Amino acid sequence: MKDLISQLINAFGPSGFENEVRELIAEWVRPHADELWDDAMGNLYALKKGDGSGRRIMLAAHMDQIGLIVTQIEDSGLLRFSEIGILPQKALLGQRVRFANGALGTISVDGGVKTEVLDRDLPDLAKWFVDVGATGRDDLSLGIGDVGVLMRPFEDLGKRWLAGGFDDRMGCAVLIETLQRLDSTPHDVIFTFTVQEEVGVRGARVAAYELEPDIGLAVDITPSGDLPRPTLPLAVKLGGGPSIKVMDTGMVAHPRLRQALVHIAEAHSIPYQLEVLPLGSTDAAAIQATRGGVISGAVSIPCRYSHTPSEMVDVVDVENTIRLLQAFLRGPLTSV
Ligand code: CO
Ligand code: ZN
């Protein structure tokens, strides 16, 4: 799985530009899917057929990652930018950026390191720039609208893994592993790899409309609250097991689905946590409110430093998330 996750982390895919990620995932899932297709927005679907006795289940993980987009070019060759999704402004200084054409650069801010902006609250994004080493406008391979991502490769720290973009390549990896290990299920399961989650769960909205599932489940990361002086009271801890969503700012998980997940975890002795997230949401928010409504919930992998180039997850949490999904998909789900 380390090989899979490091390939996914290395793939370039800010929201709206997920091609490379989609092609990579298609290669991994093709041997295990009964059907594989995509749609006009770029969502990728891998169907695993059931035996006809079960439900139609949509599992969703988003392929896109946060990034930046060039908005203006200075005569000096420095690039002004805007964010795709929500960038961690305090963590921007000195970060490396990679653009779609392979161009590399670093991020700095007007006034440099000693400027007062770093001691205060969020400096205006307009004050930041990317330096790709160009000597002027004519020396640039980039223009308005070119997109980039913050670089940080996958690192194995032993019990924990570190990388930029676990949100939500970790969810994608978990879905791929789950499909690979799923020998049989009563349900028609559509493993859905969505686009444009970070800019407003846009891919999941059309995917759920297209699929008409009975049950929708997003698999994403969730911020943990186990660091000193937390600004939000979050009960989720790294290493405490997959988080079963109760509520976030985009949805209240369907109580029957949440209960079913809790019962399955307990029946299989899989550690789990309940998650209430007062900041952010997942693809499940869009799935739930599609057509006449879909029974929806989410399972999250706890993650420290989310949306920074150095996100951290616990290896055992990842394994237990896959175990929980396996047990979920193998059971009859009569109570949901
Ligand atoms: Co995110
Ligand atoms: Zn996410």
GROMACS .gro file of C-alpha atoms and ligand atoms in nm:
model
  338
    1MET     CA    1   0.000   0.000   0.000
    2LYS     CA    2   0.299   0.233   0.053
    3ASP     CA    3   0.376   0.210  -0.317
    4LEU     CA    4   0.016   0.299  -0.402
    5ILE     CA    5  -0.002   0.594  -0.164
    6SER     CA    6   0.332   0.741  -0.270
    7GLN     CA    7   0.228   0.722  -0.637
    8LEU     CA    8  -0.099   0.895  -0.551
    9ILE     CA    9   0.080   1.166  -0.352
   10ASN     CA   10   0.318   1.233  -0.642
   11ALA     CA   11   0.034   1.271  -0.893
   12PHE     CA   12  -0.054   1.631  -0.978
   13GLY     CA   13  -0.418   1.722  -0.923
   14PRO     CA   14  -0.546   2.056  -0.793
   15SER     CA   15  -0.925   2.091  -0.818
   16GLY     CA   16  -1.036   2.089  -1.181
   17PHE     CA   17  -0.708   1.939  -1.302
   18GLU     CA   18  -0.735   1.581  -1.178
   19ASN     CA   19  -0.639   1.403  -1.505
   20GLU     CA   20  -0.311   1.260  -1.384
   21VAL     CA   21  -0.470   1.126  -1.065
   22ARG     CA   22  -0.766   0.979  -1.254
   23GLU     CA   23  -0.541   0.797  -1.503
   24LEU     CA   24  -0.333   0.653  -1.221
   25ILE     CA   25  -0.637   0.534  -1.023
   26ALA     CA   26  -0.795   0.383  -1.336
   27GLU     CA   27  -0.484   0.167  -1.382
   28TRP     CA   28  -0.503   0.043  -1.022
   29VAL     CA   29  -0.875  -0.036  -1.018
   30ARG     CA   30  -0.926  -0.168  -1.373
   31PRO     CA   31  -0.831  -0.533  -1.292
   32HIS     CA   32  -1.078  -0.542  -1.000
   33ALA     CA   33  -1.382  -0.356  -1.136
   34ASP     CA   34  -1.677  -0.507  -1.324
   35GLU     CA   35  -1.724  -0.174  -1.500
   36LEU     CA   36  -1.511   0.141  -1.516
   37TRP     CA   37  -1.621   0.475  -1.662
   38ASP     CA   38  -1.591   0.849  -1.620
   39ASP     CA   39  -1.814   1.150  -1.680
   40ALA     CA   40  -1.794   1.497  -1.833
   41MET     CA   41  -1.666   1.656  -1.513
   42GLY     CA   42  -1.392   1.396  -1.470
   43ASN     CA   43  -1.534   1.179  -1.190
   44LEU     CA   44  -1.416   0.817  -1.215
   45TYR     CA   45  -1.649   0.526  -1.132
   46ALA     CA   46  -1.551   0.164  -1.064
   47LEU     CA   47  -1.846  -0.073  -1.015
   48LYS     CA   48  -1.817  -0.393  -0.815
   49LYS     CA   49  -2.134  -0.594  -0.875
   50GLY     CA   50  -2.324  -0.759  -0.592
   51ASP     CA   51  -2.528  -1.077  -0.596
   52GLY     CA   52  -2.854  -0.887  -0.649
   53SER     CA   53  -2.973  -0.912  -0.286
   54GLY     CA   54  -2.816  -0.592  -0.157
   55ARG     CA   55  -2.827  -0.216  -0.196
   56ARG     CA   56  -2.669   0.032  -0.432
   57ILE     CA   57  -2.382   0.194  -0.244
   58MET     CA   58  -2.175   0.492  -0.352
   59LEU     CA   59  -1.835   0.520  -0.184
   60ALA     CA   60  -1.668   0.854  -0.255
   61ALA     CA   61  -1.314   0.983  -0.217
   62HIS     CA   62  -1.197   1.301  -0.383
   63MET     CA   63  -0.903   1.305  -0.623
   64ASP     CA   64  -0.839   1.679  -0.610
   65GLN     CA   65  -0.607   1.862  -0.375
   66ILE     CA   66  -0.577   2.227  -0.270
   67GLY     CA   67  -0.348   2.442  -0.482
   68LEU     CA   68  -0.286   2.784  -0.626
   69ILE     CA   69  -0.355   2.963  -0.954
   70VAL     CA   70  -0.157   3.244  -1.117
   71THR     CA   71  -0.356   3.568  -1.121
   72GLN     CA   72  -0.099   3.830  -1.217
   73ILE     CA   73   0.261   3.853  -1.335
   74GLU     CA   74   0.506   4.117  -1.215
   75ASP     CA   75   0.762   4.271  -1.455
   76SER     CA   76   1.028   4.103  -1.240
   77GLY     CA   77   0.884   3.760  -1.325
   78LEU     CA   78   0.730   3.703  -0.983
   79LEU     CA   79   0.384   3.542  -0.992
   80ARG     CA   80   0.088   3.661  -0.785
   81PHE     CA   81  -0.166   3.392  -0.711
   82SER     CA   82  -0.501   3.303  -0.568
   83GLU     CA   83  -0.596   2.983  -0.387
   84ILE     CA   84  -0.778   2.675  -0.513
   85GLY     CA   85  -0.957   2.556  -0.203
   86ILE     CA   86  -0.822   2.691   0.125
   87LEU     CA   87  -0.443   2.730   0.149
   88PRO     CA   88  -0.273   2.738   0.491
   89GLN     CA   89  -0.140   3.092   0.463
   90LYS     CA   90   0.073   3.074   0.776
   91ALA     CA   91   0.252   2.771   0.635
   92LEU     CA   92   0.324   2.921   0.292
   93LEU     CA   93   0.661   3.089   0.348
   94GLY     CA   94   0.944   2.898   0.184
   95GLN     CA   95   0.721   2.623   0.047
   96ARG     CA   96   0.804   2.463  -0.285
   97VAL     CA   97   0.549   2.479  -0.563
   98ARG     CA   98   0.514   2.255  -0.867
   99PHE     CA   99   0.312   2.366  -1.170
  100ALA     CA  100   0.137   2.144  -1.424
  101ASN     CA  101   0.416   2.190  -1.680
  102GLY     CA  102   0.676   2.081  -1.424
  103ALA     CA  103   0.800   2.433  -1.342
  104LEU     CA  104   0.917   2.464  -0.981
  105GLY     CA  105   0.925   2.763  -0.751
  106THR     CA  106   0.916   2.886  -0.395
  107ILE     CA  107   0.670   3.107  -0.210
  108SER     CA  108   0.754   3.431  -0.032
  109VAL     CA  109   0.578   3.745   0.082
  110ASP     CA  110   0.617   4.120   0.029
  111GLY     CA  111   0.864   4.245   0.287
  112GLY     CA  112   1.031   3.905   0.322
  113VAL     CA  113   1.088   3.697   0.630
  114LYS     CA  114   1.123   3.988   0.871
  115THR     CA  115   0.797   4.151   0.774
  116GLU     CA  116   0.543   4.197   1.047
  117VAL     CA  117   0.283   3.998   0.856
  118LEU     CA  118   0.407   3.667   0.990
  119ASP     CA  119   0.353   3.770   1.349
  120ARG     CA  120  -0.002   3.876   1.291
  121ASP     CA  121  -0.308   3.701   1.172
  122LEU     CA  122  -0.344   3.589   0.815
  123PRO     CA  123  -0.162   3.822   0.576
  124ASP     CA  124  -0.362   3.911   0.269
  125LEU     CA  125  -0.301   3.649   0.001
  126ALA     CA  126  -0.235   3.938  -0.242
  127LYS     CA  127   0.096   3.999  -0.060
  128TRP     CA  128   0.232   3.656  -0.143
  129PHE     CA  129   0.410   3.552  -0.462
  130VAL     CA  130   0.579   3.256  -0.627
  131ASP     CA  131   0.937   3.289  -0.753
  132VAL     CA  132   1.014   3.033  -1.023
  133GLY     CA  133   1.360   3.171  -1.084
  134ALA     CA  134   1.262   3.378  -1.388
  135THR     CA  135   1.462   3.692  -1.463
  136GLY     CA  136   1.160   3.875  -1.609
  137ARG     CA  137   0.831   3.836  -1.794
  138ASP     CA  138   1.001   3.704  -2.108
  139ASP     CA  139   1.176   3.432  -1.913
  140LEU     CA  140   0.854   3.261  -1.794
  141SER     CA  141   0.700   2.934  -1.906
  142LEU     CA  142   0.386   3.017  -1.708
  143GLY     CA  143   0.093   3.254  -1.748
  144ILE     CA  144  -0.237   3.365  -1.601
  145GLY     CA  145  -0.448   3.065  -1.500
  146ASP     CA  146  -0.163   2.818  -1.462
  147VAL     CA  147  -0.210   2.605  -1.152
  148GLY     CA  148   0.033   2.465  -0.897
  149VAL     CA  149   0.046   2.257  -0.582
  150LEU     CA  150   0.259   2.267  -0.269
  151MET     CA  151   0.517   1.990  -0.285
  152ARG     CA  152   0.585   1.736  -0.013
  153PRO     CA  153   0.661   1.374  -0.094
  154PHE     CA  154   0.537   1.075   0.098
  155GLU     CA  155   0.753   0.980   0.398
  156ASP     CA  156   0.725   0.668   0.613
  157LEU     CA  157   0.796   0.768   0.976
  158GLY     CA  158   0.730   0.420   1.115
  159LYS     CA  159   0.399   0.426   1.299
  160ARG     CA  160   0.291   0.735   1.110
  161TRP     CA  161   0.305   0.862   0.755
  162LEU     CA  162   0.377   1.216   0.639
  163ALA     CA  163   0.289   1.384   0.309
  164GLY     CA  164   0.113   1.675   0.146
  165GLY     CA  165  -0.219   1.575  -0.003
  166PHE     CA  166  -0.335   1.290   0.221
  167ASP     CA  167  -0.654   1.499   0.187
  168ASP     CA  168  -0.784   1.302   0.007
  169ARG     CA  169  -0.536   1.076  -0.171
  170MET     CA  170  -0.543   0.871   0.149
  171GLY     CA  171  -0.917   0.821   0.096
  172CYS     CA  172  -0.849   0.726  -0.267
  173ALA     CA  173  -0.587   0.472  -0.155
  174VAL     CA  174  -0.826   0.328   0.104
  175LEU     CA  175  -1.097   0.287  -0.161
  176ILE     CA  176  -0.855   0.116  -0.401
  177GLU     CA  177  -0.732  -0.121  -0.130
  178THR     CA  178  -1.089  -0.194  -0.025
  179LEU     CA  179  -1.187  -0.281  -0.382
  180GLN     CA  180  -0.880  -0.501  -0.425
  181ARG     CA  181  -0.955  -0.699  -0.109
  182LEU     CA  182  -1.332  -0.724  -0.161
  183ASP     CA  183  -1.387  -1.073  -0.300
  184SER     CA  184  -1.764  -1.066  -0.275
  185THR     CA  185  -2.046  -0.840  -0.156
  186PRO     CA  186  -2.425  -0.854  -0.173
  187HIS     CA  187  -2.427  -0.488  -0.281
  188ASP     CA  188  -2.364  -0.307  -0.604
  189VAL     CA  189  -2.078  -0.086  -0.489
  190ILE     CA  190  -1.964   0.207  -0.697
  191PHE     CA  191  -1.618   0.322  -0.594
  192THR     CA  192  -1.636   0.687  -0.695
  193PHE     CA  193  -1.330   0.909  -0.729
  194THR     CA  194  -1.459   1.264  -0.740
  195VAL     CA  195  -1.333   1.597  -0.870
  196GLN     CA  196  -1.349   1.950  -0.725
  197GLU     CA  197  -1.429   1.863  -0.362
  198GLU     CA  198  -1.204   2.134  -0.223
  199VAL     CA  199  -1.386   2.407  -0.414
  200GLY     CA  200  -1.737   2.305  -0.307
  201VAL     CA  201  -1.808   1.930  -0.342
  202ARG     CA  202  -1.895   1.984  -0.710
  203GLY     CA  203  -1.796   1.647  -0.854
  204ALA     CA  204  -1.983   1.446  -0.592
  205ARG     CA  205  -2.300   1.640  -0.666
  206VAL     CA  206  -2.318   1.526  -1.028
  207ALA     CA  207  -2.183   1.180  -0.943
  208ALA     CA  208  -2.461   1.114  -0.692
  209TYR     CA  209  -2.721   1.239  -0.942
  210GLU     CA  210  -2.577   1.008  -1.206
  211LEU     CA  211  -2.559   0.702  -0.977
  212GLU     CA  212  -2.886   0.729  -0.781
  213PRO     CA  213  -2.742   0.534  -0.484
  214ASP     CA  214  -2.944   0.399  -0.189
  215ILE     CA  215  -2.655   0.476   0.044
  216GLY     CA  216  -2.371   0.727   0.013
  217LEU     CA  217  -2.051   0.715   0.213
  218ALA     CA  218  -1.761   0.959   0.182
  219VAL     CA  219  -1.412   0.848   0.282
  220ASP     CA  220  -1.193   1.145   0.363
  221ILE     CA  221  -0.946   1.268   0.623
  222THR     CA  222  -1.060   1.465   0.928
  223PRO     CA  223  -0.855   1.705   1.144
  224SER     CA  224  -0.753   1.554   1.478
  225GLY     CA  225  -0.774   1.753   1.800
  226ASP     CA  226  -0.486   1.590   1.985
  227LEU     CA  227  -0.228   1.869   1.973
  228PRO     CA  228  -0.146   2.126   2.244
  229ARG     CA  229  -0.382   2.422   2.289
  230PRO     CA  230  -0.640   2.321   2.028
  231THR     CA  231  -0.847   2.607   1.891
  232LEU     CA  232  -1.141   2.375   1.835
  233PRO     CA  233  -1.266   2.109   2.079
  234LEU     CA  234  -1.222   1.802   1.856
  235ALA     CA  235  -1.240   1.460   2.021
  236VAL     CA  236  -1.075   1.276   1.729
  237LYS     CA  237  -0.724   1.147   1.800
  238LEU     CA  238  -0.455   1.009   1.575
  239GLY     CA  239  -0.437   0.634   1.634
  240GLY     CA  240  -0.786   0.616   1.784
  241GLY     CA  241  -0.936   0.442   1.482
  242PRO     CA  242  -1.148   0.549   1.188
  243SER     CA  243  -1.388   0.832   1.267
  244ILE     CA  244  -1.755   0.773   1.209
  245LYS     CA  245  -1.913   1.106   1.121
  246VAL     CA  246  -2.199   1.237   1.333
  247MET     CA  247  -2.207   1.591   1.195
  248ASP     CA  248  -2.004   1.858   1.019
  249THR     CA  249  -2.085   2.198   0.873
  250GLY     CA  250  -2.229   2.041   0.557
  251MET     CA  251  -2.448   1.762   0.691
  252VAL     CA  252  -2.584   1.554   0.974
  253ALA     CA  253  -2.501   1.192   0.898
  254HIS     CA  254  -2.805   0.967   0.867
  255PRO     CA  255  -2.852   0.815   1.218
  256ARG     CA  256  -2.929   0.464   1.088
  257LEU     CA  257  -2.615   0.459   0.876
  258ARG     CA  258  -2.402   0.594   1.161
  259GLN     CA  259  -2.546   0.332   1.397
  260ALA     CA  260  -2.483   0.055   1.147
  261LEU     CA  261  -2.119   0.160   1.116
  262VAL     CA  262  -2.082   0.167   1.496
  263HIS     CA  263  -2.237  -0.180   1.531
  264ILE     CA  264  -2.017  -0.324   1.256
  265ALA     CA  265  -1.702  -0.176   1.416
  266GLU     CA  266  -1.798  -0.321   1.756
  267ALA     CA  267  -1.893  -0.661   1.614
  268HIS     CA  268  -1.553  -0.688   1.442
  269SER     CA  269  -1.353  -0.535   1.731
  270ILE     CA  270  -1.239  -0.247   1.512
  271PRO     CA  271  -1.154   0.065   1.716
  272TYR     CA  272  -1.353   0.371   1.609
  273GLN     CA  273  -1.425   0.727   1.715
  274LEU     CA  274  -1.727   0.948   1.673
  275GLU     CA  275  -1.662   1.269   1.486
  276VAL     CA  276  -1.827   1.608   1.520
  277LEU     CA  277  -1.649   1.860   1.299
  278PRO     CA  278  -1.746   2.226   1.335
  279LEU     CA  279  -1.527   2.328   1.040
  280GLY     CA  280  -1.550   2.177   0.694
  281SER     CA  281  -1.737   1.895   0.528
  282THR     CA  282  -1.703   1.614   0.274
  283ASP     CA  283  -1.853   1.483  -0.050
  284ALA     CA  284  -2.126   1.322   0.161
  285ALA     CA  285  -2.290   1.665   0.205
  286ALA     CA  286  -2.355   1.680  -0.170
  287ILE     CA  287  -2.454   1.314  -0.200
  288GLN     CA  288  -2.709   1.342   0.081
  289ALA     CA  289  -2.898   1.629  -0.082
  290THR     CA  290  -2.921   1.476  -0.431
  291ARG     CA  291  -3.255   1.400  -0.602
  292GLY     CA  292  -3.502   1.288  -0.333
  293GLY     CA  293  -3.225   1.257  -0.073
  294VAL     CA  294  -2.973   0.978  -0.009
  295ILE     CA  295  -2.895   0.802   0.320
  296SER     CA  296  -2.543   0.936   0.371
  297GLY     CA  297  -2.254   0.938   0.611
  298ALA     CA  298  -1.877   0.951   0.622
  299VAL     CA  299  -1.584   0.756   0.756
  300SER     CA  300  -1.272   0.964   0.811
  301ILE     CA  301  -0.906   0.894   0.864
  302PRO     CA  302  -0.776   1.114   1.149
  303CYS     CA  303  -0.510   1.357   1.023
  304ARG     CA  304  -0.283   1.614   1.184
  305TYR     CA  305  -0.187   1.941   1.012
  306SER     CA  306  -0.455   1.902   0.748
  307HIS     CA  307  -0.431   2.128   0.443
  308THR     CA  308  -0.061   2.189   0.508
  309PRO     CA  309   0.215   2.031   0.294
  310SER     CA  310   0.292   1.801   0.588
  311GLU     CA  311  -0.020   1.608   0.679
  312MET     CA  312   0.021   1.313   0.916
  313VAL     CA  313  -0.183   0.995   0.952
  314ASP     CA  314  -0.147   0.684   1.167
  315VAL     CA  315  -0.077   0.360   0.978
  316VAL     CA  316  -0.305   0.153   1.203
  317ASP     CA  317  -0.592   0.399   1.150
  318VAL     CA  318  -0.554   0.350   0.775
  319GLU     CA  319  -0.565  -0.030   0.809
  320ASN     CA  320  -0.864  -0.015   1.043
  321THR     CA  321  -1.051   0.212   0.801
  322ILE     CA  322  -1.008  -0.052   0.531
  323ARG     CA  323  -1.122  -0.325   0.773
  324LEU     CA  324  -1.432  -0.124   0.865
  325LEU     CA  325  -1.522  -0.069   0.499
  326GLN     CA  326  -1.469  -0.439   0.423
  327ALA     CA  327  -1.703  -0.542   0.704
  328PHE     CA  328  -1.955  -0.274   0.600
  329LEU     CA  329  -1.965  -0.392   0.239
  330ARG     CA  330  -1.983  -0.764   0.323
  331GLY     CA  331  -2.280  -0.734   0.560
  332PRO     CA  332  -2.647  -0.723   0.462
  333LEU     CA  333  -2.709  -0.366   0.593
  334THR     CA  334  -3.070  -0.453   0.667
  335SER     CA  335  -3.089  -0.194   0.947
  336VAL     CA  336  -2.999   0.101   0.722
  337CO      CO  337  -0.964   1.919   0.227
  338ZN      ZN  338  -1.085   1.612   0.182
   0.00000   0.00000   0.00000
